[in-house]
Amino acid sequence: MTGEIGSEEFRATLHSLRVWDGPLPTFDPGAAPAGPLPLFREWLTDAARAGQPEPHTMSLATADAEGRPDVRTLMLHDADARGWHFATHATSAKGEQLAGRPDAALGFYWPAVARQIRLRGRVTACGAGESRADLAVRSRGALAAALTGRQSEVLGSVEELARASAAAWERAGAEPDAPVPTWTRYVLAPVEVEFFQGDAARRHTRLRYRLTPDGTWTRELLWP
């Protein structure tokens, strides 16, 4: 450690931080499309063009068998009419939690444009073929990480990880189509999607889409 940060220094740093000091985009909810998918694609693209680093990363919230919430950051793999796609090992903590409680939430935050998007819905696992195809189009490093496996298990030492990772990288180079049976692509089909546009004067715009029983979307504004 380089030195312990005291409480006063920590609070001073925390209170000095500012958000949204620059010009922000506008958002007219009256011009929003009938469904959330086109608006999501537009907002993510806008965030990328505005220089937001890694706009495809998102938070995934799940619950364990006791109902205790859990959250982590991972990458979005696609967003289409079926839902929002991501992938992980079925044997990981999130994979096991989704198997037991498939209702989950996603959160995106793009400070470069003062926007965030929240989704809630049910997650389903894709079949083996689609899951294999998901991994096949990714990098050698992604395949090596998947081949290393044992995600969320207790690790004995960093040396143990180094050995397993080196072997996985070697295999990924020699066998680019190596099977990873536990690798699974998931799709969250949203029933609620909220779009939040931040405002420097704190007059934030919040637009929520809710899926109706007949499969159409209703839109409603929320107080900030």
mmCIF file of C-alpha atoms in Angstrom:
data_model
loop_
_atom_site.group_PDB
_atom_site.id
_atom_site.type_symbol
_atom_site.label_atom_id
_atom_site.label_comp_id
_atom_site.label_asym_id
_atom_site.label_seq_id
_atom_site.Cartn_x
_atom_site.Cartn_y
_atom_site.Cartn_z
ATOM 1 C CA MET A 1 0.000 0.000 0.000
ATOM 2 C CA THR A 2 1.183 3.533 -0.741
ATOM 3 C CA GLY A 3 -0.485 5.024 2.320
ATOM 4 C CA GLU A 4 -3.794 4.924 4.107
ATOM 5 C CA ILE A 5 -6.414 7.499 3.129
ATOM 6 C CA GLY A 6 -7.956 9.031 6.240
ATOM 7 C CA SER A 7 -11.640 9.734 6.687
ATOM 8 C CA GLU A 8 -11.309 13.493 6.328
ATOM 9 C CA GLU A 9 -9.233 13.240 3.156
ATOM 10 C CA PHE A 10 -11.647 10.725 1.727
ATOM 11 C CA ARG A 11 -14.692 12.888 2.461
ATOM 12 C CA ALA A 12 -12.969 16.000 1.122
ATOM 13 C CA THR A 13 -12.217 14.180 -2.115
ATOM 14 C CA LEU A 14 -15.737 12.818 -2.309
ATOM 15 C CA HIS A 15 -17.348 16.226 -1.766
ATOM 16 C CA SER A 16 -15.082 17.883 -4.341
ATOM 17 C CA LEU A 17 -16.289 15.679 -7.175
ATOM 18 C CA ARG A 18 -18.648 17.168 -9.736
ATOM 19 C CA VAL A 19 -20.804 15.748 -12.493
ATOM 20 C CA TRP A 20 -22.122 17.079 -15.780
ATOM 21 C CA ASP A 21 -20.080 20.290 -15.835
ATOM 22 C CA GLY A 22 -20.041 20.461 -19.630
ATOM 23 C CA PRO A 23 -22.787 20.873 -22.229
ATOM 24 C CA LEU A 24 -25.341 18.067 -22.204
ATOM 25 C CA PRO A 25 -27.581 16.677 -24.926
ATOM 26 C CA THR A 26 -31.292 17.314 -24.844
ATOM 27 C CA PHE A 27 -34.017 14.702 -24.865
ATOM 28 C CA ASP A 28 -37.597 15.232 -26.014
ATOM 29 C CA PRO A 29 -39.651 12.335 -24.618
ATOM 30 C CA GLY A 30 -42.557 13.336 -26.829
ATOM 31 C CA ALA A 31 -40.509 12.340 -29.868
ATOM 32 C CA ALA A 32 -39.446 8.984 -28.423
ATOM 33 C CA PRO A 33 -40.270 5.866 -30.463
ATOM 34 C CA ALA A 34 -43.099 3.498 -29.575
ATOM 35 C CA GLY A 35 -40.713 0.888 -28.165
ATOM 36 C CA PRO A 36 -37.448 1.113 -26.199
ATOM 37 C CA LEU A 37 -35.089 -0.779 -28.526
ATOM 38 C CA PRO A 38 -34.586 1.936 -31.180
ATOM 39 C CA LEU A 39 -34.006 4.567 -28.492
ATOM 40 C CA PHE A 40 -31.508 2.327 -26.682
ATOM 41 C CA ARG A 41 -29.526 1.776 -29.868
ATOM 42 C CA GLU A 42 -29.530 5.513 -30.563
ATOM 43 C CA TRP A 43 -28.388 6.413 -27.041
ATOM 44 C CA LEU A 44 -25.583 3.844 -26.959
ATOM 45 C CA THR A 45 -24.331 5.031 -30.355
ATOM 46 C CA ASP A 46 -24.514 8.655 -29.195
ATOM 47 C CA ALA A 47 -22.528 7.801 -26.064
ATOM 48 C CA ALA A 48 -19.826 6.085 -28.132
ATOM 49 C CA ARG A 49 -19.596 9.069 -30.497
ATOM 50 C CA ALA A 50 -19.349 11.421 -27.505
ATOM 51 C CA GLY A 51 -16.223 9.574 -26.355
ATOM 52 C CA GLN A 52 -17.761 7.575 -23.537
ATOM 53 C CA PRO A 53 -15.284 4.750 -22.738
ATOM 54 C CA GLU A 54 -16.728 1.249 -22.987
ATOM 55 C CA PRO A 55 -20.386 2.242 -23.441
ATOM 56 C CA HIS A 56 -21.261 -1.426 -23.957
ATOM 57 C CA THR A 57 -20.466 -2.290 -20.337
ATOM 58 C CA MET A 58 -23.419 -2.650 -17.994
ATOM 59 C CA SER A 59 -24.342 -3.731 -14.497
ATOM 60 C CA LEU A 60 -26.264 -6.977 -14.093
ATOM 61 C CA ALA A 61 -28.251 -7.379 -10.876
ATOM 62 C CA THR A 62 -29.448 -10.812 -9.762
ATOM 63 C CA ALA A 63 -30.538 -12.443 -6.512
ATOM 64 C CA ASP A 64 -29.264 -15.605 -4.844
ATOM 65 C CA ALA A 65 -31.319 -18.452 -3.376
ATOM 66 C CA GLU A 66 -31.966 -16.450 -0.198
ATOM 67 C CA GLY A 67 -33.118 -13.417 -2.164
ATOM 68 C CA ARG A 68 -29.975 -11.394 -1.425
ATOM 69 C CA PRO A 69 -29.113 -9.019 -4.277
ATOM 70 C CA ASP A 70 -25.871 -9.264 -6.217
ATOM 71 C CA VAL A 71 -24.430 -7.056 -8.951
ATOM 72 C CA ARG A 72 -21.458 -7.037 -11.309
ATOM 73 C CA THR A 73 -20.284 -5.354 -14.529
ATOM 74 C CA LEU A 74 -20.141 -7.194 -17.833
ATOM 75 C CA MET A 75 -20.437 -6.555 -21.568
ATOM 76 C CA LEU A 76 -23.497 -6.297 -23.747
ATOM 77 C CA HIS A 77 -23.283 -8.665 -26.727
ATOM 78 C CA ASP A 78 -26.374 -7.515 -28.625
ATOM 79 C CA ALA A 79 -29.766 -5.864 -28.297
ATOM 80 C CA ASP A 80 -32.525 -6.992 -30.622
ATOM 81 C CA ALA A 81 -36.210 -7.868 -30.678
ATOM 82 C CA ARG A 82 -35.559 -10.809 -28.343
ATOM 83 C CA GLY A 83 -33.881 -8.684 -25.686
ATOM 84 C CA TRP A 84 -30.494 -7.664 -24.316
ATOM 85 C CA HIS A 85 -27.773 -10.319 -24.735
ATOM 86 C CA PHE A 86 -24.783 -11.213 -22.563
ATOM 87 C CA ALA A 87 -22.783 -14.346 -21.798
ATOM 88 C CA THR A 88 -21.075 -16.112 -18.921
ATOM 89 C CA HIS A 89 -20.421 -19.573 -17.530
ATOM 90 C CA ALA A 90 -23.578 -21.347 -16.414
ATOM 91 C CA THR A 91 -21.574 -22.528 -13.407
ATOM 92 C CA SER A 92 -20.586 -18.999 -12.319
ATOM 93 C CA ALA A 93 -22.316 -17.235 -9.446
ATOM 94 C CA LYS A 94 -24.490 -15.210 -11.801
ATOM 95 C CA GLY A 95 -25.252 -18.271 -13.923
ATOM 96 C CA GLU A 96 -26.405 -20.243 -10.900
ATOM 97 C CA GLN A 97 -28.395 -17.296 -9.577
ATOM 98 C CA LEU A 98 -30.149 -16.858 -12.913
ATOM 99 C CA ALA A 99 -30.976 -20.561 -13.013
ATOM 100 C CA GLY A 100 -32.706 -20.263 -9.637
ATOM 101 C CA ARG A 101 -34.206 -16.789 -10.018
ATOM 102 C CA PRO A 102 -34.361 -15.711 -13.678
ATOM 103 C CA ASP A 103 -35.722 -12.204 -13.013
ATOM 104 C CA ALA A 104 -32.879 -9.686 -13.284
ATOM 105 C CA ALA A 105 -32.027 -6.048 -13.996
ATOM 106 C CA LEU A 106 -29.517 -4.240 -16.199
ATOM 107 C CA GLY A 107 -28.087 -0.763 -15.756
ATOM 108 C CA PHE A 108 -26.130 1.425 -18.184
ATOM 109 C CA TYR A 109 -24.516 4.739 -17.194
ATOM 110 C CA TRP A 110 -22.811 7.100 -19.610
ATOM 111 C CA PRO A 111 -21.502 10.166 -17.737
ATOM 112 C CA ALA A 112 -20.171 11.738 -20.948
ATOM 113 C CA VAL A 113 -23.784 12.438 -21.933
ATOM 114 C CA ALA A 114 -25.401 12.309 -18.465
ATOM 115 C CA ARG A 115 -27.574 9.387 -19.463
ATOM 116 C CA GLN A 116 -28.519 6.120 -17.880
ATOM 117 C CA ILE A 117 -30.845 3.281 -18.824
ATOM 118 C CA ARG A 118 -32.392 0.732 -16.489
ATOM 119 C CA LEU A 119 -34.063 -2.506 -17.573
ATOM 120 C CA ARG A 120 -35.965 -5.170 -15.671
ATOM 121 C CA GLY A 121 -37.100 -8.504 -17.065
ATOM 122 C CA ARG A 122 -36.696 -12.247 -17.229
ATOM 123 C CA VAL A 123 -33.527 -13.931 -18.433
ATOM 124 C CA THR A 124 -33.449 -17.093 -20.526
ATOM 125 C CA ALA A 125 -30.458 -19.187 -21.554
ATOM 126 C CA CYS A 126 -29.781 -19.712 -25.246
ATOM 127 C CA GLY A 127 -29.070 -23.122 -26.707
ATOM 128 C CA ALA A 128 -25.665 -24.747 -27.058
ATOM 129 C CA GLY A 129 -25.278 -23.751 -30.717
ATOM 130 C CA GLU A 130 -25.937 -20.071 -30.133
ATOM 131 C CA SER A 131 -23.698 -20.092 -27.061
ATOM 132 C CA ARG A 132 -20.827 -21.651 -29.056
ATOM 133 C CA ALA A 133 -21.328 -19.091 -31.810
ATOM 134 C CA ASP A 134 -21.172 -16.287 -29.239
ATOM 135 C CA LEU A 135 -17.705 -17.347 -28.159
ATOM 136 C CA ALA A 136 -16.513 -18.127 -31.687
ATOM 137 C CA VAL A 137 -16.708 -14.478 -32.814
ATOM 138 C CA ARG A 138 -14.802 -13.120 -29.832
ATOM 139 C CA SER A 139 -11.066 -12.650 -29.335
ATOM 140 C CA ARG A 140 -8.423 -15.225 -28.440
ATOM 141 C CA GLY A 141 -8.249 -13.641 -24.999
ATOM 142 C CA ALA A 142 -11.977 -14.110 -24.480
ATOM 143 C CA LEU A 143 -11.682 -17.779 -25.461
ATOM 144 C CA ALA A 144 -8.675 -18.215 -23.164
ATOM 145 C CA ALA A 145 -10.585 -16.674 -20.266
ATOM 146 C CA ALA A 146 -13.525 -18.984 -20.938
ATOM 147 C CA LEU A 147 -11.228 -22.007 -21.156
ATOM 148 C CA THR A 148 -9.602 -21.065 -17.851
ATOM 149 C CA GLY A 149 -13.035 -21.593 -16.335
ATOM 150 C CA ARG A 150 -13.842 -22.129 -12.647
ATOM 151 C CA GLN A 151 -15.330 -18.615 -12.483
ATOM 152 C CA SER A 152 -16.393 -17.561 -8.950
ATOM 153 C CA GLU A 153 -14.676 -20.563 -7.318
ATOM 154 C CA VAL A 154 -12.157 -19.954 -4.528
ATOM 155 C CA LEU A 155 -8.626 -19.487 -5.936
ATOM 156 C CA GLY A 156 -5.695 -20.936 -4.048
ATOM 157 C CA SER A 157 -3.045 -18.488 -5.294
ATOM 158 C CA VAL A 158 -2.231 -16.083 -8.101
ATOM 159 C CA GLU A 159 0.390 -18.577 -9.288
ATOM 160 C CA GLU A 160 -2.322 -21.181 -9.788
ATOM 161 C CA LEU A 161 -4.275 -18.725 -11.939
ATOM 162 C CA ALA A 162 -1.149 -17.845 -13.950
ATOM 163 C CA ARG A 163 -0.528 -21.509 -14.783
ATOM 164 C CA ALA A 164 -4.136 -22.172 -15.771
ATOM 165 C CA SER A 165 -4.332 -18.986 -17.822
ATOM 166 C CA ALA A 166 -1.087 -19.728 -19.687
ATOM 167 C CA ALA A 167 -2.354 -23.185 -20.603
ATOM 168 C CA ALA A 168 -5.681 -21.732 -21.723
ATOM 169 C CA TRP A 169 -3.996 -19.095 -23.911
ATOM 170 C CA GLU A 170 -1.872 -21.792 -25.540
ATOM 171 C CA ARG A 171 -4.899 -23.949 -26.246
ATOM 172 C CA ALA A 172 -6.908 -20.987 -27.553
ATOM 173 C CA GLY A 173 -4.148 -20.291 -30.070
ATOM 174 C CA ALA A 174 -3.842 -23.892 -31.181
ATOM 175 C CA GLU A 175 -7.567 -24.699 -31.097
ATOM 176 C CA PRO A 176 -9.618 -21.543 -31.865
ATOM 177 C CA ASP A 177 -12.849 -23.552 -31.896
ATOM 178 C CA ALA A 178 -12.168 -25.294 -28.587
ATOM 179 C CA PRO A 179 -15.447 -26.205 -26.874
ATOM 180 C CA VAL A 180 -16.413 -24.596 -23.571
ATOM 181 C CA PRO A 181 -19.549 -26.512 -22.496
ATOM 182 C CA THR A 182 -20.424 -24.179 -19.618
ATOM 183 C CA TRP A 183 -20.252 -20.994 -21.716
ATOM 184 C CA THR A 184 -23.813 -19.735 -22.125
ATOM 185 C CA ARG A 185 -25.412 -16.833 -23.927
ATOM 186 C CA TYR A 186 -28.326 -15.251 -22.079
ATOM 187 C CA VAL A 187 -31.087 -12.879 -23.142
ATOM 188 C CA LEU A 188 -32.959 -10.515 -20.843
ATOM 189 C CA ALA A 189 -36.427 -9.765 -22.253
ATOM 190 C CA PRO A 190 -37.416 -6.477 -20.587
ATOM 191 C CA VAL A 191 -40.806 -5.656 -19.155
ATOM 192 C CA GLU A 192 -39.658 -2.199 -18.008
ATOM 193 C CA VAL A 193 -37.072 0.131 -19.543
ATOM 194 C CA GLU A 194 -36.326 3.575 -18.142
ATOM 195 C CA PHE A 195 -34.356 6.286 -19.955
ATOM 196 C CA PHE A 196 -32.796 9.014 -17.800
ATOM 197 C CA GLN A 197 -31.392 12.246 -19.205
ATOM 198 C CA GLY A 198 -29.468 14.271 -16.656
ATOM 199 C CA ASP A 199 -29.816 18.046 -16.414
ATOM 200 C CA ALA A 200 -27.326 20.438 -14.812
ATOM 201 C CA ALA A 201 -30.206 22.210 -13.039
ATOM 202 C CA ARG A 202 -31.387 18.821 -11.752
ATOM 203 C CA ARG A 203 -34.550 18.915 -13.868
ATOM 204 C CA HIS A 204 -33.822 15.432 -15.124
ATOM 205 C CA THR A 205 -36.011 13.778 -17.746
ATOM 206 C CA ARG A 206 -37.151 10.246 -17.016
ATOM 207 C CA LEU A 207 -39.158 8.215 -19.506
ATOM 208 C CA ARG A 208 -40.311 4.717 -18.605
ATOM 209 C CA TYR A 209 -41.566 2.075 -21.019
ATOM 210 C CA ARG A 210 -43.732 -0.722 -19.617
ATOM 211 C CA LEU A 211 -44.734 -3.840 -21.510
ATOM 212 C CA THR A 212 -48.477 -4.521 -21.544
ATOM 213 C CA PRO A 213 -50.116 -7.988 -21.613
ATOM 214 C CA ASP A 214 -50.871 -7.583 -25.318
ATOM 215 C CA GLY A 215 -47.185 -7.071 -26.113
ATOM 216 C CA THR A 216 -47.250 -3.322 -26.742
ATOM 217 C CA TRP A 217 -45.386 -0.653 -24.800
ATOM 218 C CA THR A 218 -46.838 2.177 -22.746
ATOM 219 C CA ARG A 219 -44.784 5.303 -22.014
ATOM 220 C CA GLU A 220 -44.904 7.496 -18.933
ATOM 221 C CA LEU A 221 -42.846 10.340 -17.526
ATOM 222 C CA LEU A 222 -41.460 10.060 -13.976
ATOM 223 C CA TRP A 223 -40.576 12.756 -11.478
ATOM 224 C CA PRO A 224 -36.799 13.093 -11.167
#
